[in-house]
Coordinates of C-alpha atoms in Angstrom, one line a residue:
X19 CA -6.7 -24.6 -5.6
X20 CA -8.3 -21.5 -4.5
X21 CA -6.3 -19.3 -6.3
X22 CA -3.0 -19.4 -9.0
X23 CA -0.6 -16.7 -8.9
X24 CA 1.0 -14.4 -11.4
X25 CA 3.8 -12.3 -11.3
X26 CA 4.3 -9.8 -14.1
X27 CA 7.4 -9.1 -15.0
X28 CA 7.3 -7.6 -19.1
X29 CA 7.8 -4.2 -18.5
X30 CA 11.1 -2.4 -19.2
X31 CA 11.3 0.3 -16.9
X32 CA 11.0 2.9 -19.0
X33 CA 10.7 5.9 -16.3
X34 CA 14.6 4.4 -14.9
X35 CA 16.2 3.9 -18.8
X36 CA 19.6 4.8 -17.3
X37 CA 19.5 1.3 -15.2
X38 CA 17.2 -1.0 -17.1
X39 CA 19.2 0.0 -20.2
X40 CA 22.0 -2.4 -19.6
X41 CA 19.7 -5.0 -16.5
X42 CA 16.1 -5.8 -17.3
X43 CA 14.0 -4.0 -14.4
X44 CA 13.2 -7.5 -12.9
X45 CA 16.9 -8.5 -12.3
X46 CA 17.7 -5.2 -11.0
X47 CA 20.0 -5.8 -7.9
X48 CA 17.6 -4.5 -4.6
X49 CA 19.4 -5.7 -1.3
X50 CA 21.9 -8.3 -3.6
X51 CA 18.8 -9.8 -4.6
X52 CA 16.7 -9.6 -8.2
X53 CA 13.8 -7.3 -8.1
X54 CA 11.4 -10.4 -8.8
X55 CA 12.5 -12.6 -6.0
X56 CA 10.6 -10.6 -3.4
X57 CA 6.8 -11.0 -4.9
X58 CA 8.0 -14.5 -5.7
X59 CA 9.6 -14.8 -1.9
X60 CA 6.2 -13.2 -0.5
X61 CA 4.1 -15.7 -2.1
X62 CA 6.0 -18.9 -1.4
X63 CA 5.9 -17.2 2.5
X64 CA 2.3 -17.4 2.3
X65 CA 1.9 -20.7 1.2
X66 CA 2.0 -20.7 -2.6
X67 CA 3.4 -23.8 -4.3
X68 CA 3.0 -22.8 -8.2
X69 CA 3.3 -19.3 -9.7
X70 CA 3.2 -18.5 -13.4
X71 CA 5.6 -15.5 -14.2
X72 CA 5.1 -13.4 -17.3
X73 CA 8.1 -12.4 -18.4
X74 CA 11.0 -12.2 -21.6
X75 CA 13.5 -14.8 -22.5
X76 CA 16.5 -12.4 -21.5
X77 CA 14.5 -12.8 -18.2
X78 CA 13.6 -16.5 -18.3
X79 CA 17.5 -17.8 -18.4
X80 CA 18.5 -15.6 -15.8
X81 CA 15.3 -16.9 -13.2
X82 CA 17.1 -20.0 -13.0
X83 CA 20.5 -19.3 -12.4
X84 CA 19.6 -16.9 -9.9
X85 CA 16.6 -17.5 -8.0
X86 CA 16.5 -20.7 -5.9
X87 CA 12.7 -21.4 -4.2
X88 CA 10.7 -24.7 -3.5
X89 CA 7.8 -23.1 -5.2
X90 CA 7.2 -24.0 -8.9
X91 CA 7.6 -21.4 -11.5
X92 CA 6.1 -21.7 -14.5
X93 CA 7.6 -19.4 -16.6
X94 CA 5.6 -17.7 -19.7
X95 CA 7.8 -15.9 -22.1
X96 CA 6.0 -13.0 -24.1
X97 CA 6.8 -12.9 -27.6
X98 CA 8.7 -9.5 -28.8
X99 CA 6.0 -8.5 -31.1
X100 CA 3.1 -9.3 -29.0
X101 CA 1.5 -6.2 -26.7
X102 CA 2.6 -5.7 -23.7
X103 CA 0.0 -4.5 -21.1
X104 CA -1.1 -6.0 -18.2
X105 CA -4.0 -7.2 -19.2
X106 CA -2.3 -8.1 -22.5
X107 CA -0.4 -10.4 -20.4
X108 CA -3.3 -12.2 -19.0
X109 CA -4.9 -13.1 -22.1
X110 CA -1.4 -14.7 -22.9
X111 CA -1.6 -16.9 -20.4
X112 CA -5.8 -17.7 -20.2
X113 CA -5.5 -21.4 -20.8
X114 CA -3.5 -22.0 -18.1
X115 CA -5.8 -20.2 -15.8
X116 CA -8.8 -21.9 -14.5
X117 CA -9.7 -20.5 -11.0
X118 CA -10.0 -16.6 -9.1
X119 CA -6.1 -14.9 -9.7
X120 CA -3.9 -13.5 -7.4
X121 CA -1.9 -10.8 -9.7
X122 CA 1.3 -9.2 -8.8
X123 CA 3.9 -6.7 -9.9
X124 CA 7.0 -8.0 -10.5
X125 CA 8.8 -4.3 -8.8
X126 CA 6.3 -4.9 -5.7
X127 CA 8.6 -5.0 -2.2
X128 CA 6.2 -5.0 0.4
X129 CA 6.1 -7.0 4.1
X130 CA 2.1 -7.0 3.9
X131 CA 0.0 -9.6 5.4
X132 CA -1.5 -10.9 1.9
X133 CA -4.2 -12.2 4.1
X134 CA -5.7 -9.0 4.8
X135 CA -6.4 -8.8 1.1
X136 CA -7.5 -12.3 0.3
X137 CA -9.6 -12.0 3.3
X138 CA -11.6 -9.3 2.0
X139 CA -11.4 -10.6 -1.5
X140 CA -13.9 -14.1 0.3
X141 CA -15.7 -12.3 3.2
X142 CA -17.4 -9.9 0.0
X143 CA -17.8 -12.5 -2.6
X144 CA -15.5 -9.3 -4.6
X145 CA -15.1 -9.1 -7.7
X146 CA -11.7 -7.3 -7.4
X147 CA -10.1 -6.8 -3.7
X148 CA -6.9 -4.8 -4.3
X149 CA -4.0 -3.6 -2.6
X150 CA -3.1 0.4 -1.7
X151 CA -0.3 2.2 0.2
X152 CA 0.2 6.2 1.3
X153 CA 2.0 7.9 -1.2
X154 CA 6.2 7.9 -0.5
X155 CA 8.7 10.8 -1.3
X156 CA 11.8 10.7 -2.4
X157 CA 13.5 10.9 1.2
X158 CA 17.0 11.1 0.1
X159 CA 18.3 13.1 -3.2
X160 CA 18.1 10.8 -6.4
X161 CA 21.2 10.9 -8.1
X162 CA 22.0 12.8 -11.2
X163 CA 18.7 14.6 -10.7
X164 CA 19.6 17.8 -8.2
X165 CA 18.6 21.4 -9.9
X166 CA 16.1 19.3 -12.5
X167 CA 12.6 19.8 -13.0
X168 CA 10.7 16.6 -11.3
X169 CA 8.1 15.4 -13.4
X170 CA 4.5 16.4 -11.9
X171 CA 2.9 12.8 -11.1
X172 CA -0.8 13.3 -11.6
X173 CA -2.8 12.0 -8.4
X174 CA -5.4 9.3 -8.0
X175 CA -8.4 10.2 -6.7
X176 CA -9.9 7.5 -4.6
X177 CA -13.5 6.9 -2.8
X178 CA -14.0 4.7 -0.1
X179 CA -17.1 3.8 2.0
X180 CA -16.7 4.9 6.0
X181 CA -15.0 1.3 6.4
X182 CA -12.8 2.0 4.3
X183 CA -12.4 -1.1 2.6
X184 CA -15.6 -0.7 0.0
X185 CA -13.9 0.8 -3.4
X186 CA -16.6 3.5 -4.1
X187 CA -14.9 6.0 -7.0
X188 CA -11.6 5.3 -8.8
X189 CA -10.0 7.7 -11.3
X190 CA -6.9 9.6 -12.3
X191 CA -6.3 13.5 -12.0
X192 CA -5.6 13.0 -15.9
X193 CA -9.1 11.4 -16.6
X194 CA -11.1 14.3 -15.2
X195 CA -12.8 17.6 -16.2
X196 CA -12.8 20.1 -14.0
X197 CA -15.6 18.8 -11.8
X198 CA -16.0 15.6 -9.6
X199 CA -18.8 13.9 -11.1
X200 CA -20.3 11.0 -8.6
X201 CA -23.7 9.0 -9.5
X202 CA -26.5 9.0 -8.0
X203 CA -26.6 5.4 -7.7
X204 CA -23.7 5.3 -5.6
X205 CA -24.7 8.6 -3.1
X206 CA -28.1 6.5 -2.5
X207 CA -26.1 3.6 -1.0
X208 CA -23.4 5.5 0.5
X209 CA -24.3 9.3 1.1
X210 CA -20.7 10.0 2.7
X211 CA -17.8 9.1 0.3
X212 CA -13.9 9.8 1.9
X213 CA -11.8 10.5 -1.0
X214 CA -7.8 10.3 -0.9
X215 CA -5.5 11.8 -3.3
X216 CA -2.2 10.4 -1.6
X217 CA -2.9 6.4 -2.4
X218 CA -1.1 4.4 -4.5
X219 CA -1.4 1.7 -5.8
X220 CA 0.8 -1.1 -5.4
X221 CA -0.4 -3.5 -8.1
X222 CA -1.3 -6.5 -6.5
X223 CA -5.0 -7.4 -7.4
X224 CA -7.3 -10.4 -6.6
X225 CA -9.4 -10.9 -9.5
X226 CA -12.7 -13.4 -9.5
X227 CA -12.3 -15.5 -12.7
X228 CA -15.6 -14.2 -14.7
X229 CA -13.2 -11.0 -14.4
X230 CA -10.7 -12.8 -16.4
X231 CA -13.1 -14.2 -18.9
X232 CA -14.3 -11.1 -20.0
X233 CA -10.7 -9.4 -20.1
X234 CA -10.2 -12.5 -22.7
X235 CA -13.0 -11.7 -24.7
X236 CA -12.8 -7.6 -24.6
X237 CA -9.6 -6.9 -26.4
X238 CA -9.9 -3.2 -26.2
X239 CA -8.5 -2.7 -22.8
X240 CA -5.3 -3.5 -22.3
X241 CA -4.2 -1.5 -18.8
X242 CA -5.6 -3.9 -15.6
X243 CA -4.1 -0.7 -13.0
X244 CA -5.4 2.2 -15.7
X245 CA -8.6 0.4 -17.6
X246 CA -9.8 -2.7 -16.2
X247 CA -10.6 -1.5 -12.3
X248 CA -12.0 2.5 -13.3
X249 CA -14.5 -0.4 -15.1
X250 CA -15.2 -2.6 -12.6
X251 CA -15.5 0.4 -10.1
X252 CA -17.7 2.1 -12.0
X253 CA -20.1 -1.0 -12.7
X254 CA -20.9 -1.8 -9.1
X255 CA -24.4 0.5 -9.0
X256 CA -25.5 -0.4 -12.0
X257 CA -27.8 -3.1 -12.8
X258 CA -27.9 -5.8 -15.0
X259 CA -31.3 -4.9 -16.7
X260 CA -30.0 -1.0 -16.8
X261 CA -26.6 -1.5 -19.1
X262 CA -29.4 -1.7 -22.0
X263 CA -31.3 0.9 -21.1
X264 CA -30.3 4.8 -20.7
X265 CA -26.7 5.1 -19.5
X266 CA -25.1 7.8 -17.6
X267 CA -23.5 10.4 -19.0
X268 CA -19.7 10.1 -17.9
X269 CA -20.0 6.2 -19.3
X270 CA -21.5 7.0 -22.5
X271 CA -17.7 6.9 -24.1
X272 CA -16.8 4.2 -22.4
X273 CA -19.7 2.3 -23.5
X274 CA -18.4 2.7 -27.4
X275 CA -15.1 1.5 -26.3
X276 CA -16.6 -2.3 -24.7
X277 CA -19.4 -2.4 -27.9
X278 CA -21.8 -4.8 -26.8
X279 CA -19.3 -6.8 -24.3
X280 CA -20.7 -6.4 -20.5
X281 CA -19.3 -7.8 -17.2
X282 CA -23.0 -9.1 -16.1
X283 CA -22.8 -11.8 -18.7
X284 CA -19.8 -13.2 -17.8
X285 CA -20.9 -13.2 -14.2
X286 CA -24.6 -14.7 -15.0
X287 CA -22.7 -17.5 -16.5
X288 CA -20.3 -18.3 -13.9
X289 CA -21.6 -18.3 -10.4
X290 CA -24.6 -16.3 -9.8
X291 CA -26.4 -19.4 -9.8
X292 CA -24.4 -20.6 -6.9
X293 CA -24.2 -17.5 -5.3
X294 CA -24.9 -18.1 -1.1
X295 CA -25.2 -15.3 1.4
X296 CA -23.2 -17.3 3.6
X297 CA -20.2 -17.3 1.7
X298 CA -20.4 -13.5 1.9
X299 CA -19.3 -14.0 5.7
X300 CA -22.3 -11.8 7.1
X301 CA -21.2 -10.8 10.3
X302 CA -17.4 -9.0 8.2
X303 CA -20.3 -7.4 5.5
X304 CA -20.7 -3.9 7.7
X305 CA -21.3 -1.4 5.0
X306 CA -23.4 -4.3 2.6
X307 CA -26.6 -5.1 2.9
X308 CA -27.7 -8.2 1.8
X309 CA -30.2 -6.8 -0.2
X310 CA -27.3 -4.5 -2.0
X311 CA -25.3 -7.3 -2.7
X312 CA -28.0 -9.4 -4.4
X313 CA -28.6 -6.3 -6.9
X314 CA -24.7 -5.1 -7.2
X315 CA -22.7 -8.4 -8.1
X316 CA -19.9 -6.5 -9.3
X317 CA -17.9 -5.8 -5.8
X318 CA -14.7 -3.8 -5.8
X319 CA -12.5 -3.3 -2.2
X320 CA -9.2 -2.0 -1.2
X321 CA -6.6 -2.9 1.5
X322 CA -5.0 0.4 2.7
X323 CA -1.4 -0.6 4.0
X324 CA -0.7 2.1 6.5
X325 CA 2.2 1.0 8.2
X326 CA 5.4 -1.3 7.0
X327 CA 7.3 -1.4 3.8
X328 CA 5.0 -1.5 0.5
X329 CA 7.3 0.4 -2.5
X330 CA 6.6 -0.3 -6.4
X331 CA 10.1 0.4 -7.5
X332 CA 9.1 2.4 -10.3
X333 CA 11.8 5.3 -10.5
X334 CA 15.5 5.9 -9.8
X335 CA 14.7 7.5 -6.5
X336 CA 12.2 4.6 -5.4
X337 CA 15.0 2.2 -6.5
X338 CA 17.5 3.9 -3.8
X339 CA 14.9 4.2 -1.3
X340 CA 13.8 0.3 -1.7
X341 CA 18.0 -0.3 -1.3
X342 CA 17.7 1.3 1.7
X343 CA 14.9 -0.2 3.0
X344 CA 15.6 -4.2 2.4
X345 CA 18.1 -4.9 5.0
X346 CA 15.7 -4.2 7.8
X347 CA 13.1 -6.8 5.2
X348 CA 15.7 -9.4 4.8
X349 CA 16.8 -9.8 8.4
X350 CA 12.9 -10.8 9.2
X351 CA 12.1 -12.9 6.2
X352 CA 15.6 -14.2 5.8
X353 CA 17.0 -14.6 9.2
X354 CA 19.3 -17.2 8.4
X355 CA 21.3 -15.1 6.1
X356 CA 23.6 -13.2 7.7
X357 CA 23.6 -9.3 6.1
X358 CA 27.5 -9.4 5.7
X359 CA 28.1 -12.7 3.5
X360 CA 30.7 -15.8 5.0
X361 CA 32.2 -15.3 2.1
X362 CA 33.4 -11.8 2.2
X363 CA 36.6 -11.0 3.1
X364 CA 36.7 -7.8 5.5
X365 CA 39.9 -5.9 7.6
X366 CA 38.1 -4.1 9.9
X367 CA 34.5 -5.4 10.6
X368 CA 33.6 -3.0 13.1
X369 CA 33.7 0.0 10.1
X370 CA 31.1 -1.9 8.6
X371 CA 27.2 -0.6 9.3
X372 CA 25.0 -3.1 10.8
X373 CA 22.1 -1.7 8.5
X374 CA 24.5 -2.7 5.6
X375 CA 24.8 -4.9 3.3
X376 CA 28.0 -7.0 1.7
X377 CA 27.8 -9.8 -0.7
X378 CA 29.5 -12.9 -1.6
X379 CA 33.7 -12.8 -2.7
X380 CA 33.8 -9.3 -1.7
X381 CA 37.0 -8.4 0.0
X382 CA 37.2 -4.6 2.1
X383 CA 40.2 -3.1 3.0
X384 CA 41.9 -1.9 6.3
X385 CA 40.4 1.8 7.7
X386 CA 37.3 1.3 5.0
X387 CA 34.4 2.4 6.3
X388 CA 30.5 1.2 4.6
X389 CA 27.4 3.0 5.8
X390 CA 23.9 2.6 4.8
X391 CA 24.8 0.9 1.6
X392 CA 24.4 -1.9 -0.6
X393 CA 27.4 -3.6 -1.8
X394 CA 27.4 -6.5 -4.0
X395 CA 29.3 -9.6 -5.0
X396 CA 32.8 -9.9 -6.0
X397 CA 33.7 -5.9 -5.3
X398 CA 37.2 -5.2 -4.9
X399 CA 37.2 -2.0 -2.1
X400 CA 41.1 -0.9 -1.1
X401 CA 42.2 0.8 1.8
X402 CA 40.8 4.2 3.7
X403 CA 37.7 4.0 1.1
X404 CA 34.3 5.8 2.1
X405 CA 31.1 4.7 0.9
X406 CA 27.9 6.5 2.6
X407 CA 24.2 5.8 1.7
X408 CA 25.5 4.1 -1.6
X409 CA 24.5 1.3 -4.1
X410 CA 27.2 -1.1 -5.8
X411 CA 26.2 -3.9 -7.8
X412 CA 28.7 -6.3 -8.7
X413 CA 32.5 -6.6 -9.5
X414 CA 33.0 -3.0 -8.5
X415 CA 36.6 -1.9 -7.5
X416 CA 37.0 1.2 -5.4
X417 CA 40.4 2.1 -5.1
X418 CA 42.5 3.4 -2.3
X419 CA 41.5 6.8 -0.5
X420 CA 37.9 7.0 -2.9
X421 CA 34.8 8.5 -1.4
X422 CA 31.3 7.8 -2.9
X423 CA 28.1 9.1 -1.0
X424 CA 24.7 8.8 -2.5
X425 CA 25.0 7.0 -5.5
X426 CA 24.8 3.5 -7.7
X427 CA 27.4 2.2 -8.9
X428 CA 26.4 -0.4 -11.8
X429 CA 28.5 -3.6 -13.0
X430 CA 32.2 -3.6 -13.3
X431 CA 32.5 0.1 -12.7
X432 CA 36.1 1.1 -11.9
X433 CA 36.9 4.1 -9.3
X434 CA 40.5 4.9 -9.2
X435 CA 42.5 6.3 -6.5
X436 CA 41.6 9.3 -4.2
X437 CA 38.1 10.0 -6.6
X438 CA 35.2 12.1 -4.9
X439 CA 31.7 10.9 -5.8
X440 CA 28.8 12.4 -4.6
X441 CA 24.7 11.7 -5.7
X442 CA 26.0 10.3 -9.0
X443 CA 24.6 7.5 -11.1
X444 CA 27.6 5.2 -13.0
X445 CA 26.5 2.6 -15.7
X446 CA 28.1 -0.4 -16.1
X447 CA 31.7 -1.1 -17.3
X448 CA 32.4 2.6 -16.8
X449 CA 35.8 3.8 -15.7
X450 CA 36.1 7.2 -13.4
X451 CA 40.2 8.6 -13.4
X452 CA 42.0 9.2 -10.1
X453 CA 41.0 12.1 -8.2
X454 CA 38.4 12.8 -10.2
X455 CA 35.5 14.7 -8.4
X456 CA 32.0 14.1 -9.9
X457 CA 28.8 15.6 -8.0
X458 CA 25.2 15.2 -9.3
X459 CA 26.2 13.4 -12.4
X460 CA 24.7 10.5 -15.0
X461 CA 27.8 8.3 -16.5
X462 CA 26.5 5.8 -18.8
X463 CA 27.8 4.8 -22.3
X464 CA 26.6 6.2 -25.6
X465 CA 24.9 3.0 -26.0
X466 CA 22.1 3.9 -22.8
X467 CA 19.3 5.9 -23.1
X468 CA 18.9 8.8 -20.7
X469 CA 15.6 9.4 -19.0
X470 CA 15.5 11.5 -15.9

């Protein structure tokens, strides 16, 4: 086994409150499908067998019920009083993990060839081989947020060598003063850096297992996206022999934050004995001399995805925009399932998008037309209704004459007659009054917390 999989899924969404309030983020409905089932669906594609998923118990009984796959899960629950960070949730689970990690997202939608990553994860021997996308935007309005202030997403800024593959510089917009300070170490081996501020990443990480070992012994960082890879990046141009000796200045505080605790050791103790230059695939080794990676064993590249679907749904408006997206996904990866389910019971077919999606018991009635939307199981949708570039989750009635464009519709939301519904978000079990017209608003009972 050359490498075991993880997917995470702990974290609660706190930057979409209004959904994840009443659905945990990883069962969030994206193309009638939970969240988690496409890392899990991308991984069985590939090959996988086994997976261990990180999750919570609300989360653990609904992965059975509602996710059917011939890979084995072995699902880890994480205790409500334990810390949740990424790499929090890889200490959890160190016994069970004995070779190099494959680490996913559990909000990662993405029709990547994992192999490009893996790939350069063996040809370089890396320590960390990571995956990145171009930055999205929100292509269609997000509902409920029209006329509010956006909050200002600080950038990454990312170095690459002139491959592009070789992860030279990592560090948030947040992290920095008001200079770009690069070392000299690095400038000797690569005197031309190409820097990006548009990347994201899309947390998917291959991790060598000396990597893992010394997560489990240094406590003190608990981020893998915001700590653990700034580390490793910075750490590939220095030596060994040098982390005793004077340090630079820009890693002098995070020398007092790792004590004592170094990466080299855990390397020295794990394979640099059986370290080969011909497992480093020579001939894919461009920008690496041999003589540089003898000296640098800490080795850090990325994957830049530049074309296909690759979407962390991290945000309302990424959420809409991954509900968009899916139904082109699913008819590649799931050609056997039909986008309009056997089940459903619709008048006039022909009113019915073919980039749409309807799901299982859901009946449609005469003149009702469904265009770039989502709808999902057991809706009840009367007569002369229009729904336009629109989510619905399940057991949704729409009544006669209703019009809905740009919005989600959550669990047992009721529409009555002749309502007008436009880039609104509904939560579940909510009921809007006939004829009611509602632009640009957030419905959700006292009970949900409201984060826009």
């Amino acid at each position: 086994m050359e490498f075991q999989a993880v997917v995470m899924a702990v974290g609660g969404g706190s930057r979409m409150t209004d959904l994840t309030s009443s659905i945990p983020k990883p069962l969030l409905p994206v193309g009638n499908k939970p969240l988690i089932w496409y890392p899990l669906n991308l991984l069985e594609r590939v090959g996988f067998e086994e997976v261990i998923v990180v999750t919570t118990k609300d989360v653990q009984k609904a992965l059975s019920a509602e996710i059917k796959m011939k890979m084995k899960a072995d699902v880890v629950c994480i205790p409500d009083e334990t810390e949740k960070g990424t790499a929090d949730s890889l200490r959890h689970i160190y016994p069970k993990l004995k070779t190099d990690v494959l680490v996913l997202s559990c909000d990662l939608i993405t029709d990547v060839a994992l192999h490009e990553v893996v790939d350069l994860f063996r040809a370089h021997d890396a320590s960390l081989a990571m995956l990145m996308r171009k930055g999205q935007n929100d292509i269609e309005p997000v509902p409920g947020q029209k006329g509010k202030k956006k909050a200002v997403e600080q950038r990454d800024f990312i170095g690459v060598d002139s491959t592009e593959k070789r992860l030279l510089f990592m560090a948030n917009e947040a992290d920095l003063d008001e200079e770009l300070v690069i070392k000299g170490s690095i400038l000797q081996k690569h005197p031309r850096i190409r820097f990006h501020t548009g990347l994201v990443d899309a947390h998917l990480y291959c991790l060598k297992k000396y990597v893992v070992d010394f997560l489990m012994e240094n406590r003190s960082i608990t981020s893998i996206r915001s700590e653990l890879i700034p580390y490793l990046v910075r750490k590939q141009f220095s030596s060994a022999s040098s982390q005793q000796g004077q340090e630079d200045k820009e890693d002098e505080l995070k020398k007092k934050e790792l004590k004592s605790l170094d990466i080299y050791s855990f390397i020295k103790e794990a394979n640099t004995s059986t370290f080969s230059p011909y497992n480093a695939c020579w001939n894919a080794c461009q920008g690496d001399r041999w003589e540089d990676m003898s000296r640098s064993q800490v080795r850090c590249y990325v994957h830049i995805m530049k074309e296909g679907l690759c979407s962390r749904v991290s945000t309302l408006g990424l959420y809409m925009e991954a509900n968009r997206q899916v139904p082109k996904l699913l008819s590649v990866i799931c050609p056997e399932e039909s986008l309009v389910h056997s089940s459903a019971q619709i008048v006039n077919k022909h009113l019915v998008g073919t980039d749409s999606l309807v799901g299982a018991d859901t009946q449609i009635g005469g003149k009702s037309a469904i265009k770039h939307s989502v709808i999902g199981s057991s809706c009840v949708i009367g007569d002369k209704v229009s729904i336009i570039n629109c989510l619905l989750m399940n057991s949704v009635t729409v009544e006669q004459g209703s019009s809905i464009q740009g919005s989600v519709i959550c669990n047992n939301v009721v529409i009555e007659k002749g309502a007008e519904i436009k880039d609104c978000l509904i939560g579940s079990g909510q009921r809007i009054e006939a004829k009611a017209k509602r632009v640009n608003e957030v419905i959700v009972g006292s009970d949900q917390l409201m984060e826009i």
